Coordinates of C-alpha atoms (C1' of nucleotides) in Angstrom, one line a residue:
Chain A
X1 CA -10.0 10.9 18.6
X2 CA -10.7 9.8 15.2
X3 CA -11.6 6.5 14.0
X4 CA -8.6 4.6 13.8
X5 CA -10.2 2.2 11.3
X6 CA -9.6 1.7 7.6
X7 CA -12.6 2.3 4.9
X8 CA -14.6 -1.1 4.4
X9 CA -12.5 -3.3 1.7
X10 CA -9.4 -0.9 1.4
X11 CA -6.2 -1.7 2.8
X12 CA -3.0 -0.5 4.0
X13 CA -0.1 -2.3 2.4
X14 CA 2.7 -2.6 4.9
X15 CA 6.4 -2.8 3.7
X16 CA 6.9 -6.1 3.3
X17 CA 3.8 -6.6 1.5
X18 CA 4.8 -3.6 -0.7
X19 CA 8.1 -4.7 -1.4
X20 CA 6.4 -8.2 -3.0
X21 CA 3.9 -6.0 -4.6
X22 CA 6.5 -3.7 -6.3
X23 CA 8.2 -6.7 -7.7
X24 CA 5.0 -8.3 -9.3
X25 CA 4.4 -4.4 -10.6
X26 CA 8.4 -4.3 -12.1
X27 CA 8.3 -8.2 -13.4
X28 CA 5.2 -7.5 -15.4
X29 CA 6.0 -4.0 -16.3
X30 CA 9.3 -5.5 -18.0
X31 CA 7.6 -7.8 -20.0
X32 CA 5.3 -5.6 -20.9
X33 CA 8.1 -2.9 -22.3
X34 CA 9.4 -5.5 -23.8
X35 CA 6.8 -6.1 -26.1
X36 CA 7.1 -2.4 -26.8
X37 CA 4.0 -0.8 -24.3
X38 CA 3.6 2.5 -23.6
X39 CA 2.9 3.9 -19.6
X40 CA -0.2 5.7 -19.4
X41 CA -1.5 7.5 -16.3
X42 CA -5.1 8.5 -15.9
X43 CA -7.0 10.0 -13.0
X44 CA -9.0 7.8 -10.6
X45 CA -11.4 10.5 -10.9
X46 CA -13.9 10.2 -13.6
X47 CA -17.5 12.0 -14.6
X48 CA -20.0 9.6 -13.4
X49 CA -21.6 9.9 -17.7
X50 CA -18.5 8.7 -18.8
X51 CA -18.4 5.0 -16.9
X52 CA -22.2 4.5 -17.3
X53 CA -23.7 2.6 -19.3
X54 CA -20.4 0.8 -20.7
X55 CA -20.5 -1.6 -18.0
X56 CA -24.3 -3.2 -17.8
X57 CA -25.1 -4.5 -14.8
X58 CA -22.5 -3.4 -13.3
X59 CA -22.7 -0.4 -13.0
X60 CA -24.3 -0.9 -9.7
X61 CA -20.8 -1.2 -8.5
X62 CA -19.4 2.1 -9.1
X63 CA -19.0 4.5 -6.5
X64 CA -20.4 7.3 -7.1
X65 CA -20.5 10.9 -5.6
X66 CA -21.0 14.8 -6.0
X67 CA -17.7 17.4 -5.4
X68 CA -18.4 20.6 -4.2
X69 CA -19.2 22.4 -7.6
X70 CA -22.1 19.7 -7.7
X71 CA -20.5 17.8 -10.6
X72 CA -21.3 14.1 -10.3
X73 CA -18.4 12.1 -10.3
X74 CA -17.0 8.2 -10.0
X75 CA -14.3 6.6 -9.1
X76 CA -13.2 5.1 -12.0
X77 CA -14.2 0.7 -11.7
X78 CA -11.5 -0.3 -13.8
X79 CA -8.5 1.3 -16.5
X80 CA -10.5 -0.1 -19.4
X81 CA -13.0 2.7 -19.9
X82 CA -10.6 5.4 -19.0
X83 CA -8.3 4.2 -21.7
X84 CA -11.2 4.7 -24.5
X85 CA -11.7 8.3 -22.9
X86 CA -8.3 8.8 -23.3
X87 CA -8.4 7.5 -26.6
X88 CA -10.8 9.6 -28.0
X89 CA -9.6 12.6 -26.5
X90 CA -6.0 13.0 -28.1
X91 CA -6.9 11.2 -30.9
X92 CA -4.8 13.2 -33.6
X93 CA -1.5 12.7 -31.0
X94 CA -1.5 8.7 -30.7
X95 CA -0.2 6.8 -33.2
X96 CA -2.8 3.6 -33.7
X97 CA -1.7 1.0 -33.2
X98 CA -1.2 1.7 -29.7
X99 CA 0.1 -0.4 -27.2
X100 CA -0.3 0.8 -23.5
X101 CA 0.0 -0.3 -20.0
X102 CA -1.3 1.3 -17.0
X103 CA -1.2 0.5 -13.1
X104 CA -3.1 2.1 -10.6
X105 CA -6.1 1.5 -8.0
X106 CA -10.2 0.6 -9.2
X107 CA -12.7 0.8 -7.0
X108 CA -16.0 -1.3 -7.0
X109 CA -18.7 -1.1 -4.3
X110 CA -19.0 -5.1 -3.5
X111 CA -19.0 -7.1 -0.5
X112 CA -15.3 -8.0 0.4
X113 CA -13.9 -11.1 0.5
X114 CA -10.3 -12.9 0.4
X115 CA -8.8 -11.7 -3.0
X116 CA -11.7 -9.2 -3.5
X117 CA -12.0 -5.5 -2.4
X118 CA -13.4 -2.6 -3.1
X119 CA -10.0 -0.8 -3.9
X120 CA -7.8 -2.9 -5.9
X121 CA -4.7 -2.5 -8.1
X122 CA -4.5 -3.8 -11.7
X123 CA -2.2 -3.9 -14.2
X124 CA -3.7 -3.5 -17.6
X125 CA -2.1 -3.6 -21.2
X126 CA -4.1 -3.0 -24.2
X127 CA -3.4 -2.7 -28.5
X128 CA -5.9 -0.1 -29.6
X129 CA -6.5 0.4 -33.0
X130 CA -5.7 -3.0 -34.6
X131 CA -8.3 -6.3 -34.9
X132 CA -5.4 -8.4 -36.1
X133 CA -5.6 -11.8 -34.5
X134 CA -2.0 -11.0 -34.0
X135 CA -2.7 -8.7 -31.7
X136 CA -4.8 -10.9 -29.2
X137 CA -2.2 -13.7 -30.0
X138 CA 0.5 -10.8 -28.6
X139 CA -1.7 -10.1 -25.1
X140 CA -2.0 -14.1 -24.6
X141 CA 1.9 -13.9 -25.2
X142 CA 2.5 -11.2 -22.8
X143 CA 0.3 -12.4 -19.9
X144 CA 1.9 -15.8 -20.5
X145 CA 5.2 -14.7 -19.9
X146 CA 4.2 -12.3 -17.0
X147 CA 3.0 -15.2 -14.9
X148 CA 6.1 -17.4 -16.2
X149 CA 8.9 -14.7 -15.3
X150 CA 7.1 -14.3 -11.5
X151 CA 7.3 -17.8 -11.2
X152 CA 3.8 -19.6 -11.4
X153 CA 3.3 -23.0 -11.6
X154 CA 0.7 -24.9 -14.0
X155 CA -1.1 -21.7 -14.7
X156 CA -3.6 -22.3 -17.6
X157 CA -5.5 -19.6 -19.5
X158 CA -8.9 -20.7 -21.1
X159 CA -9.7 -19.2 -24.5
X160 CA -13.4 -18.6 -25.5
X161 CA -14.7 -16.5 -28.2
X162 CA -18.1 -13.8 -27.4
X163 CA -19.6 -14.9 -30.8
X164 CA -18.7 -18.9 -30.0
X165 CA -21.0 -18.5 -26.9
X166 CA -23.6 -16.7 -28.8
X167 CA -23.5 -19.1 -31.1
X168 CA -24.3 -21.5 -29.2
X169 CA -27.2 -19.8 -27.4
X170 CA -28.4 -19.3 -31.0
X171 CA -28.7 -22.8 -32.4
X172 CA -30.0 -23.8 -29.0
X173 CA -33.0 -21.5 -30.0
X174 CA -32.5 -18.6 -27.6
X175 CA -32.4 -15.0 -28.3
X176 CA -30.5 -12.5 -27.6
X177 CA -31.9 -11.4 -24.4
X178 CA -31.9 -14.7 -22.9
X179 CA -28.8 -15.2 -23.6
X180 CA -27.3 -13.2 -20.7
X181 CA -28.6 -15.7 -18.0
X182 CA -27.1 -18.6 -19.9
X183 CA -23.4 -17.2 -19.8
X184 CA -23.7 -16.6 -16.6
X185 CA -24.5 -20.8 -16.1
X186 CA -22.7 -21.8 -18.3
X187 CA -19.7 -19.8 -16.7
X188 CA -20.4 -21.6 -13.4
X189 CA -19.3 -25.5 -15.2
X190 CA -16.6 -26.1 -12.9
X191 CA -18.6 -25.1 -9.8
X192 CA -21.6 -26.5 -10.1
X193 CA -20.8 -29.5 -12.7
X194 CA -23.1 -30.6 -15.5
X195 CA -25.8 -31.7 -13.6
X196 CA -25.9 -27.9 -12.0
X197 CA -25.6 -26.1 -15.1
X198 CA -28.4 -28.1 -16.4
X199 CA -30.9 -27.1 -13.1
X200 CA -29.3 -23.5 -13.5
X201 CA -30.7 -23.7 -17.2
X202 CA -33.9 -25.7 -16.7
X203 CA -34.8 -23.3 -13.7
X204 CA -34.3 -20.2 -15.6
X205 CA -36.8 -21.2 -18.3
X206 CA -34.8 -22.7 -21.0
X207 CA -36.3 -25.8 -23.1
X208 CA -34.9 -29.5 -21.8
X209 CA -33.8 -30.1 -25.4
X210 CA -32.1 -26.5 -26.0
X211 CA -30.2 -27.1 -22.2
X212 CA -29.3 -30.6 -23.2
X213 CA -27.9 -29.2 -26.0
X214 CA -26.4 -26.0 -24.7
X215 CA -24.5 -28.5 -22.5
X216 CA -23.3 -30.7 -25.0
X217 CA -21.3 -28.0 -26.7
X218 CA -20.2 -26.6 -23.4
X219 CA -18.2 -29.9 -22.4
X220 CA -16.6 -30.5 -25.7
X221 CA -13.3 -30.9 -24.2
X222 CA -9.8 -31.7 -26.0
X223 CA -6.6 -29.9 -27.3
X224 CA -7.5 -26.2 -29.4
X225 CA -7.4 -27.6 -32.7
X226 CA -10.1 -30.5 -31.5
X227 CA -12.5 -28.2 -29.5
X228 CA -12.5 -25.4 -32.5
X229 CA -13.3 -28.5 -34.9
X230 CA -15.4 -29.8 -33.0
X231 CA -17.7 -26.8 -32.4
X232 CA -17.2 -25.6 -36.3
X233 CA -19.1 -28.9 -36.8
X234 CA -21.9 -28.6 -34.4
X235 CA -22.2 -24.6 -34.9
X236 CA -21.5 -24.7 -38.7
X237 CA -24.8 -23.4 -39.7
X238 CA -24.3 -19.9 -37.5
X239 CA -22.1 -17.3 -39.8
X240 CA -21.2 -15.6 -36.3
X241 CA -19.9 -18.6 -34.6
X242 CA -17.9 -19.9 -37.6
X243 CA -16.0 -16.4 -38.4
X244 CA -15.2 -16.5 -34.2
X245 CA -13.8 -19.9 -34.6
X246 CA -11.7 -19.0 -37.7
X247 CA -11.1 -15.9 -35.7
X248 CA -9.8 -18.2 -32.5
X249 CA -8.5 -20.3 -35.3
X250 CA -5.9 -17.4 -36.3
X251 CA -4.9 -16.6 -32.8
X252 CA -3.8 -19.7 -31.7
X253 CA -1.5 -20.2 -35.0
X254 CA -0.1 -17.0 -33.8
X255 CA 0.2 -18.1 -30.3
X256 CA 2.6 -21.1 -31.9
X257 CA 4.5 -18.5 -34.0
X258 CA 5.0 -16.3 -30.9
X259 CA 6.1 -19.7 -29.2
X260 CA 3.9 -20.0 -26.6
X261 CA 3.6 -23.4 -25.0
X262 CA 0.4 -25.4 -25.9
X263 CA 0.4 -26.2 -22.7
X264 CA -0.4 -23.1 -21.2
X265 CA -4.2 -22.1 -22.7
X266 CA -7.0 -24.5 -23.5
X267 CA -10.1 -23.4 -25.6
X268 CA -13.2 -23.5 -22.6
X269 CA -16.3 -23.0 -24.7
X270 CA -17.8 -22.3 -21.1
X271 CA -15.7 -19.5 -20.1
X272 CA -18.1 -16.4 -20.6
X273 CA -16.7 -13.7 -18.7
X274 CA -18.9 -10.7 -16.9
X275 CA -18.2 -7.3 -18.6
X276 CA -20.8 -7.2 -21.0
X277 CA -17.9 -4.7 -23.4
X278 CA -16.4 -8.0 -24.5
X279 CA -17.2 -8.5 -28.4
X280 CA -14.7 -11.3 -29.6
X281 CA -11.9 -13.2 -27.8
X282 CA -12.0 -13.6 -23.9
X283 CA -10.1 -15.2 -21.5
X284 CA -8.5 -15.8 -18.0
X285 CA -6.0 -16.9 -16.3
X286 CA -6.6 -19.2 -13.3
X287 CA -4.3 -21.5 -11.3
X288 CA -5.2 -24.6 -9.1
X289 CA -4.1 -23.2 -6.3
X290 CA -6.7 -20.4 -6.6
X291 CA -9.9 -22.1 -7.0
X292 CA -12.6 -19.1 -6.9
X293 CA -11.7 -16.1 -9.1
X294 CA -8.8 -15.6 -11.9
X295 CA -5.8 -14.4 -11.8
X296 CA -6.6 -12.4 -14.8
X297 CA -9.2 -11.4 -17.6
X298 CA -9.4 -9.8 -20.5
X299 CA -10.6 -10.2 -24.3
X300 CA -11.5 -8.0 -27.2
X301 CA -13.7 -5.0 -27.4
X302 CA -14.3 -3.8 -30.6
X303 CA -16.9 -0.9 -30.1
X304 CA -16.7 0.3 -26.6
X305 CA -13.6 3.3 -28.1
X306 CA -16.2 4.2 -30.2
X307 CA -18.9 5.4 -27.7
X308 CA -16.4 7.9 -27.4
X309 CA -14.7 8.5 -30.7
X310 CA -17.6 8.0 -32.8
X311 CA -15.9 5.7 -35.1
X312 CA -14.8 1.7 -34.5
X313 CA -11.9 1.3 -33.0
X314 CA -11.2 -2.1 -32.4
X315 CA -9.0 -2.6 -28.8
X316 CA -8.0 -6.2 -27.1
X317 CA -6.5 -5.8 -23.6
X318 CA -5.9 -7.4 -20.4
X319 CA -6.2 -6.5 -16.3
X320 CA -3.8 -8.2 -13.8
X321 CA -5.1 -8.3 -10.3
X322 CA -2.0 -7.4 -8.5
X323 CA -4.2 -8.2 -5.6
X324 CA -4.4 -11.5 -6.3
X325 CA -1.2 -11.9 -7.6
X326 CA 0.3 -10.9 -4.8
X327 CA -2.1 -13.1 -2.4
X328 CA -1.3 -16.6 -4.5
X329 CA 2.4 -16.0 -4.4
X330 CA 2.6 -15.2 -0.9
X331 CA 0.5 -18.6 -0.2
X332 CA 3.0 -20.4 -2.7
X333 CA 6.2 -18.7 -1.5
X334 CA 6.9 -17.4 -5.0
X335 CA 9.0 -14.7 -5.6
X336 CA 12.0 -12.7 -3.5
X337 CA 10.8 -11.8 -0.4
X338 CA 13.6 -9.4 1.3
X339 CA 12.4 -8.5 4.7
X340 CA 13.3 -5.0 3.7
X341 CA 15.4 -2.8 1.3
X342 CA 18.4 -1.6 3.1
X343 CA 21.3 -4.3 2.8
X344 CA 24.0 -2.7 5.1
X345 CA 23.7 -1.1 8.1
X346 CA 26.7 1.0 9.4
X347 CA 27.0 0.7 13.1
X348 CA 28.2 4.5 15.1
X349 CA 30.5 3.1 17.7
X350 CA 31.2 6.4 19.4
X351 CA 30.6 10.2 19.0
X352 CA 34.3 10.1 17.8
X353 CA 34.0 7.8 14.8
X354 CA 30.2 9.4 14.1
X355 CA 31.7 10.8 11.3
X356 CA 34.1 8.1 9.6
X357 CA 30.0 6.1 10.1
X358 CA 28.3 8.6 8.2
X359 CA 31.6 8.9 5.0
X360 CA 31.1 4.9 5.0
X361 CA 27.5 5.2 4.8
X362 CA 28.1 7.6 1.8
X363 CA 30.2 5.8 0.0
X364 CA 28.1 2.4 0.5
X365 CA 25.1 4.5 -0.7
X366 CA 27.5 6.1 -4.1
X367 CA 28.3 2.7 -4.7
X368 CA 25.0 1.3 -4.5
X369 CA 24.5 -0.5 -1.7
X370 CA 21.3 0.3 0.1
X371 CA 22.4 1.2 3.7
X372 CA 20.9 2.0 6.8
X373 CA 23.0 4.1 9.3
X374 CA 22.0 3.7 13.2
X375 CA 20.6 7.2 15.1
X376 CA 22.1 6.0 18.2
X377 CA 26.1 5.5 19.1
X378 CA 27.8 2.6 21.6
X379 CA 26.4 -0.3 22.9
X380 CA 27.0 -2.3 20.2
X381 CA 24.8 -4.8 21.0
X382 CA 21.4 -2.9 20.3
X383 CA 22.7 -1.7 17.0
X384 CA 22.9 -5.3 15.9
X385 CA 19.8 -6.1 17.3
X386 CA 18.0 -3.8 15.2
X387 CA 19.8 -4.3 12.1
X388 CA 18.8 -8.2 12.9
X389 CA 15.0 -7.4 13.1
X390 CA 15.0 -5.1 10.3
X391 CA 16.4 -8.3 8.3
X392 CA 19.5 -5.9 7.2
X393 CA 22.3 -9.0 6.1
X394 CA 25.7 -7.2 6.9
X395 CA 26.8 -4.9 9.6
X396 CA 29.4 -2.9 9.5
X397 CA 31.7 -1.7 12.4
X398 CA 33.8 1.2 12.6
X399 CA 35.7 1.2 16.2
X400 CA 39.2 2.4 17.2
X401 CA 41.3 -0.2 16.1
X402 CA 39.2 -0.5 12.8
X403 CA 40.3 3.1 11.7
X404 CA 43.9 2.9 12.9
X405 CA 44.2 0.2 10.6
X406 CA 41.7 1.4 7.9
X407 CA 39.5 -1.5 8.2
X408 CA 36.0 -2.3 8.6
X409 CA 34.2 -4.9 10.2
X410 CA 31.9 -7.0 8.3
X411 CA 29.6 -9.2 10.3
X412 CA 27.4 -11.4 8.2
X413 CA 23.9 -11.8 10.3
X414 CA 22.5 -14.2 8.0
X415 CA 25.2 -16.4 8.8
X416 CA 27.2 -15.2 11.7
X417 CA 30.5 -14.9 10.7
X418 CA 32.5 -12.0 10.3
X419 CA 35.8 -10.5 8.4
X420 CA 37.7 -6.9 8.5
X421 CA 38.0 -5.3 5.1
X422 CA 40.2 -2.7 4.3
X423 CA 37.6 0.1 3.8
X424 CA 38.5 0.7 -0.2
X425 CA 37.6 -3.3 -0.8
X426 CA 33.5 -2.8 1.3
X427 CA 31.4 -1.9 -1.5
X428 CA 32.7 -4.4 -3.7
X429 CA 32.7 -7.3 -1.1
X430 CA 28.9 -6.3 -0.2
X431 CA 28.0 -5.9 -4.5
X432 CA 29.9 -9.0 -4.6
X433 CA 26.8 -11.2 -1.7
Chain B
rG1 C1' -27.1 -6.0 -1.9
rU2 C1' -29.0 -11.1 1.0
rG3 C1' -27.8 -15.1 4.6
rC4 C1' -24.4 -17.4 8.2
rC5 C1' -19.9 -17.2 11.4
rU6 C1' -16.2 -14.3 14.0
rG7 C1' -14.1 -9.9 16.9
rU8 C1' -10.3 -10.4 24.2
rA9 C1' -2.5 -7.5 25.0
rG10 C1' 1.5 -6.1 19.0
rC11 C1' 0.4 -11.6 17.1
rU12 C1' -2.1 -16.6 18.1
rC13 C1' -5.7 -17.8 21.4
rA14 C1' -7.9 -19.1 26.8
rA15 C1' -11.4 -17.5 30.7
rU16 C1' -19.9 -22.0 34.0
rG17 C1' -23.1 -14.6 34.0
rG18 C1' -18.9 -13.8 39.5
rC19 C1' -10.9 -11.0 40.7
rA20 C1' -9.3 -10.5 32.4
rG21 C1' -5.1 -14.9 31.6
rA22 C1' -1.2 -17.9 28.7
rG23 C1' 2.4 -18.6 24.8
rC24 C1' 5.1 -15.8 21.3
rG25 C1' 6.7 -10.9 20.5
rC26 C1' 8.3 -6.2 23.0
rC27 C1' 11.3 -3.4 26.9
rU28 C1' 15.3 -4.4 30.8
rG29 C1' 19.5 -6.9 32.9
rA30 C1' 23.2 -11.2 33.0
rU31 C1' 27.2 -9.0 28.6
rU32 C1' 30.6 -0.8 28.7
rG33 C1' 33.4 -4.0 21.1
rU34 C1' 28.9 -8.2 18.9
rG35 C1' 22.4 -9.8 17.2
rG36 C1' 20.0 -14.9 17.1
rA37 C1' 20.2 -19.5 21.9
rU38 C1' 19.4 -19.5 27.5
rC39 C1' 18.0 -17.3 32.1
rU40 C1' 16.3 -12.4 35.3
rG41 C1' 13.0 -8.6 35.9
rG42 C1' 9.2 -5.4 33.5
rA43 C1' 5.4 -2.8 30.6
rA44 C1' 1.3 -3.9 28.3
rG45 C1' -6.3 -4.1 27.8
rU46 C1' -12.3 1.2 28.0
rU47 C1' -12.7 -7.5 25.9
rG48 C1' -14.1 -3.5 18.0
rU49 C1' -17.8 0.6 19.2
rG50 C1' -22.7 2.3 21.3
rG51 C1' -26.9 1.0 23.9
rG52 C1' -29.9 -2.7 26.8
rU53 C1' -31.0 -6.9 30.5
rU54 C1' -28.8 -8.1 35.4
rC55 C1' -27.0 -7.3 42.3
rG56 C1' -23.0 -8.3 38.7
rA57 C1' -21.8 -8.8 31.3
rG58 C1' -15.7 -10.7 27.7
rC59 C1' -20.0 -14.2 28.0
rC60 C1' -27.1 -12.8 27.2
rC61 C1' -30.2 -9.1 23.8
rC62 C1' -30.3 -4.9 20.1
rA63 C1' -27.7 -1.6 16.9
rU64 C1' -23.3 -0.3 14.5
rC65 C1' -18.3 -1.0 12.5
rA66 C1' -14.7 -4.5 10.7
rG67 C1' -13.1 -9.5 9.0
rG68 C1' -14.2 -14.4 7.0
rC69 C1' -17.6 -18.0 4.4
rA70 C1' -21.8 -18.9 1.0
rC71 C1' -24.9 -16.5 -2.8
rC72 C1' -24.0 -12.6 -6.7
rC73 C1' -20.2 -11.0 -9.5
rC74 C1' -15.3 -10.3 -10.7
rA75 C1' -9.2 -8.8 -10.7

RNA sequence: GUGCCUGUAGCUCAAUGGCAGAGCGCCUGAUUGUGGAUCUGGAAGUUGUGGGUUCGAGCCCCAUCAGGCACCCCA
């Protein structure tokens, strides 16, 4: 017999698990039409050539493999790349600016761990084709509401800017290809705490002075408007750094105009983020009761679309972990959690009144109440059972004396109580629950 | 990819190297027009898998698979 084993990292999702995941997917997907986003669908299948080298380091990660016409392929590490493929591709038939959501499975080779696995399900939305602060302002807006409308609690979203970062790096005397280490650190603050950062820092080279100082900038602390300030004033003499913070600057007006709660997003001069596509604004989501990991990332990528259009176009986007999502609000208790879809379930008291079960059933169904019908007839007893463990609320009997009178039973299994309808008044007494 | 921990009934877990167990759940009956509570009886296992040591392995050793934690990185 085969293996009876799933694949390292990849999981089954049972029903109940799936029915909390399909209401993250449909609360998110709202808010996400409501902004006016577009569904795209892409292939999970991908020539290897067109995810590398977009993703430094990375890249390591991607699964990678040959079909049987020898063509090598990958499964596709995140909707992000695919999206710019896309882009390029039917270029003439999308209208830029283009706002687009897409759900669906990634795949990354890592070692699993809680909230992490090697397939997971994101939710991205992305604007292509505009650089308007306006834009990032809209997908800090949207991801905002998202986690507001499923219900999270004291979720904050840090706010960092790829050219604040390198300025820093830059009037702390590093280059360019030092830099990358130093994100990294610097991205580890709330781990490891100052005194880490700084060993981090020291360890990998860096001057005491240009670490002391790297350090400095990285705990300036404070509402938006005192943060940016304060780093326009230490950073003033980088061109870079000063158009990111009136860049940032921009985005959080907007994020005021789009009413957005101030409370909700912090400028983090730490936050760095991994994907090395990231050009300007970057950010996550993260939530104290999830202490490793975000709940979501995303920022602006100016140049990636163009590796494949040969001409800028500049993109800011977002990925929900839906994995995660659904992991935190199951430890929280957020959200609906029906034990499973059916609401009614139409008991068969005998082979005589089979059929008046199954025109009940029907007309439960036409008015649309989600109903279960039982496969076996009589003993009453185990019918109820089972619509009890399948969490089904009502059950409905249909015995002798019900259709001589034209009734139907209504038993409440939640509560326990119970009341004969007359069969015409059913759908609307269960619509009614 | 590196290090550490774990893996026994559907679930949670017991069992000095010496007869594989309990609770919950499941099935059955008390109840042939009523689930949940209580009681009756019952089924359930190649101890993740494959090797090895031993008179004898759930327990010790090796490998492998899977899960968790820490690195690394991210959703």
């Amino acid at each position: 017999m085969a293996k009876v084993q799933n694949i390292k990292g990849m999981r089954d999702h049972l029903p109940q698990a799936m029915l909390l995941r399909q209401y993250i997917l449909e609360t998110v997907r709202r808010v996400a039409e409501r902004h006016g986003f577009e569904p795209l669908q892409t292939p999970v299948v991908e020539y290897a050539e067109v995810l590398e080298g977009k993703l430094g380091d990375d890249e390591k990660l991607i699964y990678r493999f040959t079909d049987h016409g020898e063509r090598g392929l990958a499964l596709r590490y995140d909707q992000t790349v695919p999206l710019a493929r896309v882009v390029a591709q039917y270029a003439g038939q999308l209208a830029l600016p283009w706002r687009r959501y897409a759900y669906g499975p990634s795949y990354r080779g890592e070692r699993p761990a809680r909230g992490r696995y090697r397939e997971f399900y994101q939710f991205d939305a992305d604007i292509v084709g505009s650089g308007s602060p306006l834009a990032d302002a809209e997908i800090v807006a949207l991801l905002t509401e998202s986690l507001e409308a499923l219900g999270f609690p004291g979720f904050t979203t840090l706010l960092n800017h790829r050219q604040i970062i390198g300025g820093i790096a830059r009037t702390s005397g590093l280059d360019e290809t030092s830099a990358g280490g130093v994100y990294r650190a610097i991205d580890k603050f709330d781990k490891l705490g100052a005194d880490g950062v700084l060993a981090e820092l020291l360890r990998m080279g860096v001057a005491p002075a240009a670490a002391d100082q790297i350090l400095a900038l990285v705990q300036i602390d404070g509402t938006p408007g005192e943060v940016l300030a304060a780093l326009a004033e230490r950073l003033g003499a980088d061109a870079r750094a000063t158009a990111a913070i009136t860049n940032l600057w921009a985005i959080i007006d907007a994020l005021g105009q789009m009413g957005v709660s101030p409370e909700r997003y912090r400028v983090a001069p730490r936050l760095a983020r991994g994907l090395s596509y990231y050009t300007g604004l970057v950010f996550e989501a993260n939530t104290p009761h999830w202490p490793e990991g975000s709940l979501l990332g995303g920022g602006r990528y100016d140049e990636l679309i163009g590796q494949f259009a040969g001409r800028p176009i500049p993109t800011v986007g977002l990925a929900f972990g839906l994995d995660r999502l659904h992991d935190v609000m199951e430890e929280l208790g957020l959200g609906p959690r029906p034990a499973t879809t059916a609401v009614a379930y139409v008991t068969v008291f005998g082979p005589e009144q089979a059929a008046a079960s199954l025109a009940l059933a029907r007309e439960l169904r036409a008015g649309g109440v989600n109903t279960l019908i039982s496969l076996e007839t009589g003993a009453l007893g185990k019918q109820f059972k089972e619509a009890d463990r399948k969490g089904v609320r009502f059950a409905l009997v249909l015995g002798p004396d019900e259709l001589t009178r034209g009734e139907v039973v209504v038993k409440d299994l939640r509560g326990g109580g119970q009341r004969s309808l007359p069969q015409a008044e059913v759908v609307a007494a269960l619509l009614a629950e």
